[in-house]
Tab-separated table of C-alpha atoms and ligand atoms in Angstrom:
chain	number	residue	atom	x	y	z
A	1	UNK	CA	0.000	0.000	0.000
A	2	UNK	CA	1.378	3.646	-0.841
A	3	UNK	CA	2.290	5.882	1.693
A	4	UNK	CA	-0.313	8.078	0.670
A	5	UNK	CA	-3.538	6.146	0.414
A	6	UNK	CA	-3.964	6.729	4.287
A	7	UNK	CA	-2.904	10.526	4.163
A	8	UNK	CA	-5.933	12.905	5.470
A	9	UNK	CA	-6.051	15.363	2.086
A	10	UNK	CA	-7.571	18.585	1.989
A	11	UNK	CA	-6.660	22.076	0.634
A	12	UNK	CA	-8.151	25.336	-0.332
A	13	UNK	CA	-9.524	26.116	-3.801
A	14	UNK	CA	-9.321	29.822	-5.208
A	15	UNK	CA	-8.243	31.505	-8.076
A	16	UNK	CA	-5.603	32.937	-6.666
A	17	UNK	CA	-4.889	31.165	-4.107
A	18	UNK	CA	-0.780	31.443	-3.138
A	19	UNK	CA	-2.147	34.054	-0.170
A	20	UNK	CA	-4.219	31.949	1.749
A	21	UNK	CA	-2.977	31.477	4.804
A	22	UNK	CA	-4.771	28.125	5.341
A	23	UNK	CA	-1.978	25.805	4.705
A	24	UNK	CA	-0.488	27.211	7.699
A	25	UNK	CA	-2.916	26.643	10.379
A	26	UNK	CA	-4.047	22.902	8.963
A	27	UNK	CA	-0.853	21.923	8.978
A	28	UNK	CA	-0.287	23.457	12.555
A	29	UNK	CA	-3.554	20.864	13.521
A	30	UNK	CA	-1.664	18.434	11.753
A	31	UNK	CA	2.005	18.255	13.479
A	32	UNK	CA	-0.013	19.260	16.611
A	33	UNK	CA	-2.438	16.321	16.152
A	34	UNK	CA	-0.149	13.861	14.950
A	35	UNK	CA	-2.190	13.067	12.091
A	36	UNK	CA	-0.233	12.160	8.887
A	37	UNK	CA	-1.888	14.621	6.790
A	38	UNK	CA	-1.451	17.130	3.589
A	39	UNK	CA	-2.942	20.671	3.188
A	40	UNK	CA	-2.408	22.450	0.046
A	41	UNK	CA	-3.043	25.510	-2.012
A	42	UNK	CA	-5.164	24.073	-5.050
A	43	UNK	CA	-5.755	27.074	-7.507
A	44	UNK	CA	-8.524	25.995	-9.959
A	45	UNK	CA	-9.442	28.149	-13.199
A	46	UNK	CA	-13.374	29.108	-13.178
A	47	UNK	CA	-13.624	27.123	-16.571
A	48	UNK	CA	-11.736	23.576	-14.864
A	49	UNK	CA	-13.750	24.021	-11.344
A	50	UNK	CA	-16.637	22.177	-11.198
A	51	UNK	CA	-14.662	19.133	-13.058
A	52	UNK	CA	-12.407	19.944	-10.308
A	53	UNK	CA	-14.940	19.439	-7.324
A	54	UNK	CA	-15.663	16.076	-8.861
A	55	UNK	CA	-12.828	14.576	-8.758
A	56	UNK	CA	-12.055	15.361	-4.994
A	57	UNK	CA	-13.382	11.929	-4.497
A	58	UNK	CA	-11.366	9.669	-6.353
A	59	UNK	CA	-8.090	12.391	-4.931
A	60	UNK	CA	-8.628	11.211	-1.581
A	61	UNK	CA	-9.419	14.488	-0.354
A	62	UNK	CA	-11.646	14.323	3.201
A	63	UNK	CA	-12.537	17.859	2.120
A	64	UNK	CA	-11.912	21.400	0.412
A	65	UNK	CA	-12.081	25.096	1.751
A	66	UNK	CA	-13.504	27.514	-0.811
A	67	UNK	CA	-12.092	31.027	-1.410
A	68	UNK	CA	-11.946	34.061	-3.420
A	69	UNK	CA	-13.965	33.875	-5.926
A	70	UNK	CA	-15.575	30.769	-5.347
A	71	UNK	CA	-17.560	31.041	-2.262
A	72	UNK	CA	-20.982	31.379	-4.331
A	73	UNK	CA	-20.008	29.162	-6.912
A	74	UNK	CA	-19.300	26.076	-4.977
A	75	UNK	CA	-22.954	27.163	-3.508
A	76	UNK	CA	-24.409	25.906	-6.592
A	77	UNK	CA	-21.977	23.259	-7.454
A	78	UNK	CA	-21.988	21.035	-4.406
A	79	UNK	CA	-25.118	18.768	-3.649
A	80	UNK	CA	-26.131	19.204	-0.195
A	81	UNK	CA	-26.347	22.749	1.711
A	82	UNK	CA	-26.560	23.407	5.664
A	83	UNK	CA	-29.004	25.431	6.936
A	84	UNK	CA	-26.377	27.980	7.520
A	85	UNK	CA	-24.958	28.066	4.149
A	86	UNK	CA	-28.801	28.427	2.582
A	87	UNK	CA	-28.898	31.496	4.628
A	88	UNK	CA	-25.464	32.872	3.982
A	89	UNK	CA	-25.926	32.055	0.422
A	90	UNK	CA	-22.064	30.661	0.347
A	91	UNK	CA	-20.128	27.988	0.625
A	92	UNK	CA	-16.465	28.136	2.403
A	93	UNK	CA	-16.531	24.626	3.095
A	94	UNK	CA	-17.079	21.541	1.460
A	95	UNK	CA	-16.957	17.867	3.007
A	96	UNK	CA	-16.525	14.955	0.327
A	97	UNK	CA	-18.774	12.042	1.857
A	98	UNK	CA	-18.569	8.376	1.213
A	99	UNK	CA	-19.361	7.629	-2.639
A	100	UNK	CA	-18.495	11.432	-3.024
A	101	UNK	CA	-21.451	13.378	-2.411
A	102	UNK	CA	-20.519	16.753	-1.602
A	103	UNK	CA	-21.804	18.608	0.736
A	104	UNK	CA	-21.481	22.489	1.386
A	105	UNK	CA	-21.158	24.114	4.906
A	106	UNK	CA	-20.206	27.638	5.893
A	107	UNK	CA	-18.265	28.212	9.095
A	108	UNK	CA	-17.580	31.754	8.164
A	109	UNK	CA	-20.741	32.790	10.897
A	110	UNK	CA	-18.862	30.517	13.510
A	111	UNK	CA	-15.400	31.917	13.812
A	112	UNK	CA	-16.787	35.372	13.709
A	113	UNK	CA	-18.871	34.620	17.106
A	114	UNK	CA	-16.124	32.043	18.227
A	115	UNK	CA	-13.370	34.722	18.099
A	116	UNK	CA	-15.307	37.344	20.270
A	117	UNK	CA	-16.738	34.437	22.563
A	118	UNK	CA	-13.181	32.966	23.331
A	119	UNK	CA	-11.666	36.601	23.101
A	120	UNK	CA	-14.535	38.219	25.968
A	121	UNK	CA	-15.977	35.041	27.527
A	122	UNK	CA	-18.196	37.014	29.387
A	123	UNK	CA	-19.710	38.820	25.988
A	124	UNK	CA	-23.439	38.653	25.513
A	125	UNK	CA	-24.924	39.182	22.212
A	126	UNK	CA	-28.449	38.545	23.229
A	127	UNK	CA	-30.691	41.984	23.196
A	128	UNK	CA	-27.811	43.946	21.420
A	129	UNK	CA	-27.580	46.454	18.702
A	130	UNK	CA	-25.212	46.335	16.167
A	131	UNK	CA	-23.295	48.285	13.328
A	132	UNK	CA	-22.132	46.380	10.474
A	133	UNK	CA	-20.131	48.709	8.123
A	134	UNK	CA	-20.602	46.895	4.957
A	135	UNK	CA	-22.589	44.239	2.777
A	136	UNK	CA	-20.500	41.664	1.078
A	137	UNK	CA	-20.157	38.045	1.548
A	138	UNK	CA	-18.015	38.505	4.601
A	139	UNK	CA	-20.759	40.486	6.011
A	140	UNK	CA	-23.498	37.874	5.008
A	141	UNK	CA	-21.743	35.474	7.056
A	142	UNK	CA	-21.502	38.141	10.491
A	143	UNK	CA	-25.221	39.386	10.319
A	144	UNK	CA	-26.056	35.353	9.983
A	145	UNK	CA	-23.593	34.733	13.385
A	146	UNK	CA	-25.343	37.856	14.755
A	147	UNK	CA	-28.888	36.756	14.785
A	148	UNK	CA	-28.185	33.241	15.688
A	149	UNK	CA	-27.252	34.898	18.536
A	150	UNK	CA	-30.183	36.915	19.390
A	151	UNK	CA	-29.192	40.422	18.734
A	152	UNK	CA	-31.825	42.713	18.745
A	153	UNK	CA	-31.045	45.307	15.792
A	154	UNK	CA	-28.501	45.204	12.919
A	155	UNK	CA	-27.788	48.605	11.615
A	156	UNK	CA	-26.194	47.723	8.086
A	157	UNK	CA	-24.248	50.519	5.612
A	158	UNK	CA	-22.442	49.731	2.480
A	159	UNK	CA	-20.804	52.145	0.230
A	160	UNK	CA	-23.177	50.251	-2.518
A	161	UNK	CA	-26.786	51.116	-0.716
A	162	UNK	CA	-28.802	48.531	-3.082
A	163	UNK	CA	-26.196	45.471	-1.603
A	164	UNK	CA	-27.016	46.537	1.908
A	165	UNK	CA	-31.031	46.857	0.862
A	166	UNK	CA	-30.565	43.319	-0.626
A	167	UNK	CA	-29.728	41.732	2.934
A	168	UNK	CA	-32.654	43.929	4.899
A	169	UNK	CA	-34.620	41.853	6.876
A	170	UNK	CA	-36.989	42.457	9.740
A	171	UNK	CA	-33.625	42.943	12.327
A	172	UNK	CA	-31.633	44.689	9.920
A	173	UNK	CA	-32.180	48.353	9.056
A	174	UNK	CA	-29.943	49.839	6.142
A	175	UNK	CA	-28.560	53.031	6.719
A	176	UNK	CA	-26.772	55.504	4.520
A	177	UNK	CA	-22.947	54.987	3.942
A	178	UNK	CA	-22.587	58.954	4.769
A	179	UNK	CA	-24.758	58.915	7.685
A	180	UNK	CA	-22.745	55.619	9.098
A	181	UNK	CA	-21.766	58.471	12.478
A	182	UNK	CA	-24.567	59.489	13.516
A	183	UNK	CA	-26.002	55.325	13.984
A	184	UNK	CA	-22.751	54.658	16.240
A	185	UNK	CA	-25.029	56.544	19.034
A	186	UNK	CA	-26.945	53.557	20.027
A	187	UNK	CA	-24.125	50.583	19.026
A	188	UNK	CA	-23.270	48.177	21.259
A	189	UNK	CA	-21.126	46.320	18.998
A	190	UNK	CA	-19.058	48.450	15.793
A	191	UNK	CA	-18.155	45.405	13.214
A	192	UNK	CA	-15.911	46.311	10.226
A	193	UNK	CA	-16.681	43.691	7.283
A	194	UNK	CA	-15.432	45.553	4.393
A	195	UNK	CA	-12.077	45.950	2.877
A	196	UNK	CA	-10.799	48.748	3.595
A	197	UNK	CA	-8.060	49.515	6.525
A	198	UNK	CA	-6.332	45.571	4.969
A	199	UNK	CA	-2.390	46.329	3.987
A	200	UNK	CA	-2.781	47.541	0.067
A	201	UNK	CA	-6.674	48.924	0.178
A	202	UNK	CA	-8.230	52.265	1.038
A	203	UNK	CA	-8.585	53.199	4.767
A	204	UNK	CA	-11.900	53.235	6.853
A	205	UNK	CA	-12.025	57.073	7.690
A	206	UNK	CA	-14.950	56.780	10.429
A	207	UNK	CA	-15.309	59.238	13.062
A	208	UNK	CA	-15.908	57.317	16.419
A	209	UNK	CA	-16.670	60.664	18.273
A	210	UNK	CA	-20.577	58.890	18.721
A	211	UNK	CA	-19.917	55.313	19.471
A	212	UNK	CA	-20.979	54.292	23.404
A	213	UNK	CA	-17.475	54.035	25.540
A	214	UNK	CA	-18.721	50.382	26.190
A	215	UNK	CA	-19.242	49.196	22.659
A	216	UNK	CA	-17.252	46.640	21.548
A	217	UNK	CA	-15.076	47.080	18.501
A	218	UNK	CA	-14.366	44.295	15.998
A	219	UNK	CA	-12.743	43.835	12.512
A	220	UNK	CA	-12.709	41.068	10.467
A	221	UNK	CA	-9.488	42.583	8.579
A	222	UNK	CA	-6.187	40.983	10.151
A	223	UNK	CA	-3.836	42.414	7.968
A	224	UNK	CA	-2.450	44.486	10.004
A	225	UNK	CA	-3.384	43.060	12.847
A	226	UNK	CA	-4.061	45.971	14.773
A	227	UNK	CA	-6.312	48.241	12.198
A	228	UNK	CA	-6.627	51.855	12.364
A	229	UNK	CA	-10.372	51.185	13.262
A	230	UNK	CA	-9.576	49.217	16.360
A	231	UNK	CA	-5.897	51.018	17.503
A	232	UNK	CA	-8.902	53.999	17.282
A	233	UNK	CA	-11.250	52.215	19.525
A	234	UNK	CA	-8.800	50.909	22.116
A	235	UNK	CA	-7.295	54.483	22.519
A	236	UNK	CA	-10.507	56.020	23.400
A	237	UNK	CA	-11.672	53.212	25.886
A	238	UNK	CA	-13.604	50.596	23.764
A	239	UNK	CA	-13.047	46.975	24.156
A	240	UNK	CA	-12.135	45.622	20.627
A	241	UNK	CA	-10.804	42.295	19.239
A	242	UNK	CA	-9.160	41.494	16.404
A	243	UNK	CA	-9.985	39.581	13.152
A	244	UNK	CA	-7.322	37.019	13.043
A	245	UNK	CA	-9.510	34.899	15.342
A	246	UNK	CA	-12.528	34.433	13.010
A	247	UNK	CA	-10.038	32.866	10.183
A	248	UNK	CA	-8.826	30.658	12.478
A	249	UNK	CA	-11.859	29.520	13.964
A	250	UNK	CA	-13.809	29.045	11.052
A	251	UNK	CA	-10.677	26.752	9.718
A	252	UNK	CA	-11.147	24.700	13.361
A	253	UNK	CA	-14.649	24.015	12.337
A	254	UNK	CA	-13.956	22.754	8.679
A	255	UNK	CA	-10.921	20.807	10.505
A	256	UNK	CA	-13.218	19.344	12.607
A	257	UNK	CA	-15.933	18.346	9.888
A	258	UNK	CA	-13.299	16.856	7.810
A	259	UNK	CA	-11.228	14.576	10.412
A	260	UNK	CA	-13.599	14.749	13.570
A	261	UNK	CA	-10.849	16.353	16.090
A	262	UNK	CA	-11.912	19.814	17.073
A	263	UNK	CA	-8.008	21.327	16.654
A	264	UNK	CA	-7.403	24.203	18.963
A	265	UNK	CA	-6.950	28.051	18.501
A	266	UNK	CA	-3.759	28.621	20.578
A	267	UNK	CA	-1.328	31.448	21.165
A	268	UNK	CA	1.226	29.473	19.191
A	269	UNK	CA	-0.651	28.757	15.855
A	270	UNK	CA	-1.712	32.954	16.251
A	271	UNK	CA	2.217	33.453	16.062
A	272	UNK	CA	3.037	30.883	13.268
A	273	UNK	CA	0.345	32.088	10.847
A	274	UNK	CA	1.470	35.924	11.609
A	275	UNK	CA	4.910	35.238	10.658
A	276	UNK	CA	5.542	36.344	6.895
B	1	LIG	P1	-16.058	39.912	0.939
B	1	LIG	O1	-16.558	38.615	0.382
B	1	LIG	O2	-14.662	39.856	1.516
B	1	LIG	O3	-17.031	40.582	1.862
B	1	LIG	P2	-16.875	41.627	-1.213
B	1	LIG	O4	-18.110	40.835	-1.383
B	1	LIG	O5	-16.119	42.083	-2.434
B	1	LIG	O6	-15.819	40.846	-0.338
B	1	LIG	O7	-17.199	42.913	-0.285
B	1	LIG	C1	-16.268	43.904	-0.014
B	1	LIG	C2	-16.899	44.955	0.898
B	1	LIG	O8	-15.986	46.055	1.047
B	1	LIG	C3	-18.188	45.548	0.350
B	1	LIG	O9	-19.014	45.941	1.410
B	1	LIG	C4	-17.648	46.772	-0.409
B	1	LIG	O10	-18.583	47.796	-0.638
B	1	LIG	P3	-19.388	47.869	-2.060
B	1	LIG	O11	-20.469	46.828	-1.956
B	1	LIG	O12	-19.878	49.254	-2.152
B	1	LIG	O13	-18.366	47.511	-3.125
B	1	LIG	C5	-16.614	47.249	0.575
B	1	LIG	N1	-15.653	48.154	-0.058
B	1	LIG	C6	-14.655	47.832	-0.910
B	1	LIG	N2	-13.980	48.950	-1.287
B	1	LIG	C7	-14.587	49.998	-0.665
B	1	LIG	C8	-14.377	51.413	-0.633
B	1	LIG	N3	-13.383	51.988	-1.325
B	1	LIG	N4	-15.205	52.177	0.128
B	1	LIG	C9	-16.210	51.616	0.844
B	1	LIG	N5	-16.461	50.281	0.859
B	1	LIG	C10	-15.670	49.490	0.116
């Protein structure tokens, strides 16, 4: 028997890909686990990836993560959904079942709550109101953690009104990208879901001047670790946490659905995937 026929596969699709940091922290599991596994970067063209998907089976692979640009793709490729992913409308996971049926998770809505439940243990979510500043997929995946969790009132603004309009539900109320200020007066959680404050992008120019002393401060950006938004927050008194824990929660999850050995989220895998 080859070495590899009892190797635990999986890897990340995107298109790029070489930036993903997920090789990293699976790998980390790996060593740390002592599982004899492989986690690799598997860039796939649009035109080769649902071919691709298919042949994950016959690979060996327990299971894929999906990236940029595929997250709403592999929502229509793969043949079972979660509950979550039907409401995220996304896919970041998939988990290749016996006879290779595929079926399509999203555990982006679980490392976003995970990373602010292990960060302030004592953090309730139940009754709150929050700001979301922006209304792409990333966000999709928040507002869904969000209401799980009983919040009371999301307060959504995108740059792109009609995207944030598109997402308005009963608990979410769209307000206008230029009147983003004057909504911090009631926040008890700020979220940053958008792009901008990442190394190489625009930066979030938001005056804080209104936001509660108590709120809590999140961004989902973790490049730099410390964004302007939440070096802001932290100087004027707000609790904040940083976005590096949602990544690596939401890979624990997938790690989990894939192998069945919930990894852990430790100081030590935070250093390893910061260092360049
Ligand atoms: P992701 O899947 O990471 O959320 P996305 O779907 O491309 O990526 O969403 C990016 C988010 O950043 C959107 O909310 C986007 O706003 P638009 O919908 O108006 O594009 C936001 N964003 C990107 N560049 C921006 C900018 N210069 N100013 C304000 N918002 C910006």
């Amino acid at each position: 028997m080859s070495d590899s026929s009892n190797k635990k596969k999986a890897g990340v699709v995107g298109y790029p890909v070489s930036h993903s940091l997920s090789p990293k922290i699976h790998n980390f599991w790996f060593e740390q686990q002592g599982i004899k596994g492989e986690y690799d970067l598997l860039e796939v063209t649009p035109q080769e990836f649902d071919v691709f998907l298919r042949s994950l089976h016959k690979n060996g692979f327990a299971g894929v993560n999906i990236t940029v640009p595929y997250k709403e793709k592999a929502f229509e490729a793969v043949d079972e959904l979660s509950e979550e992913a039907k409401k995220i409308g996304a896919v970041n996971t998939i988990i290749v079942k016996d006879g290779g049926t595929l079926a399509g998770i999203n555990t982006d809505a679980f490392g976003f709550i995970e990373n602010i439940r292990t960060a302030l243990p004592e953090f309730v979510f139940k009754g709150k109101t929050v700001m979301v500043l922006g209304a792409g997929g990333a966000s999709k995946a928040v507002i869904a953690g969000l209401l799980k969790e009983g919040v009371a009132c999301i307060k959504l603004t995108n740059r792109t009104r009609e995207r944030a309009e598109a997402m308005s539900e009963p608990k979410v109320q769209v307000v206008d990208w230029d009147k983003k200020e004057d909504a911090l007066k009631d926040a008890d959680i700020l979220v940053n879901t958008t792009v901008l404050g990442m190394d190489g992008q625009k930066p979030l120019i938001i005056n804080l001047e209104n936001l509660p002393k108590n709120a809590l401060v999140t961004d989902i950006v973790y490049k730099p670790l410390e964004t302007c938004l939440l070096k802001e927050a932290r100087g004027r008194g707000n609790q904040t946490v940083d976005g590096l824990g949602m990544l690596l929660y939401q890979a624990a999850a997938g790690f989990e659905a894939w192998f069945g050995v919930r990894p852990q989220v430790t100081e030590q895998l935070r250093m390893r995937v910061l260092q360049v």
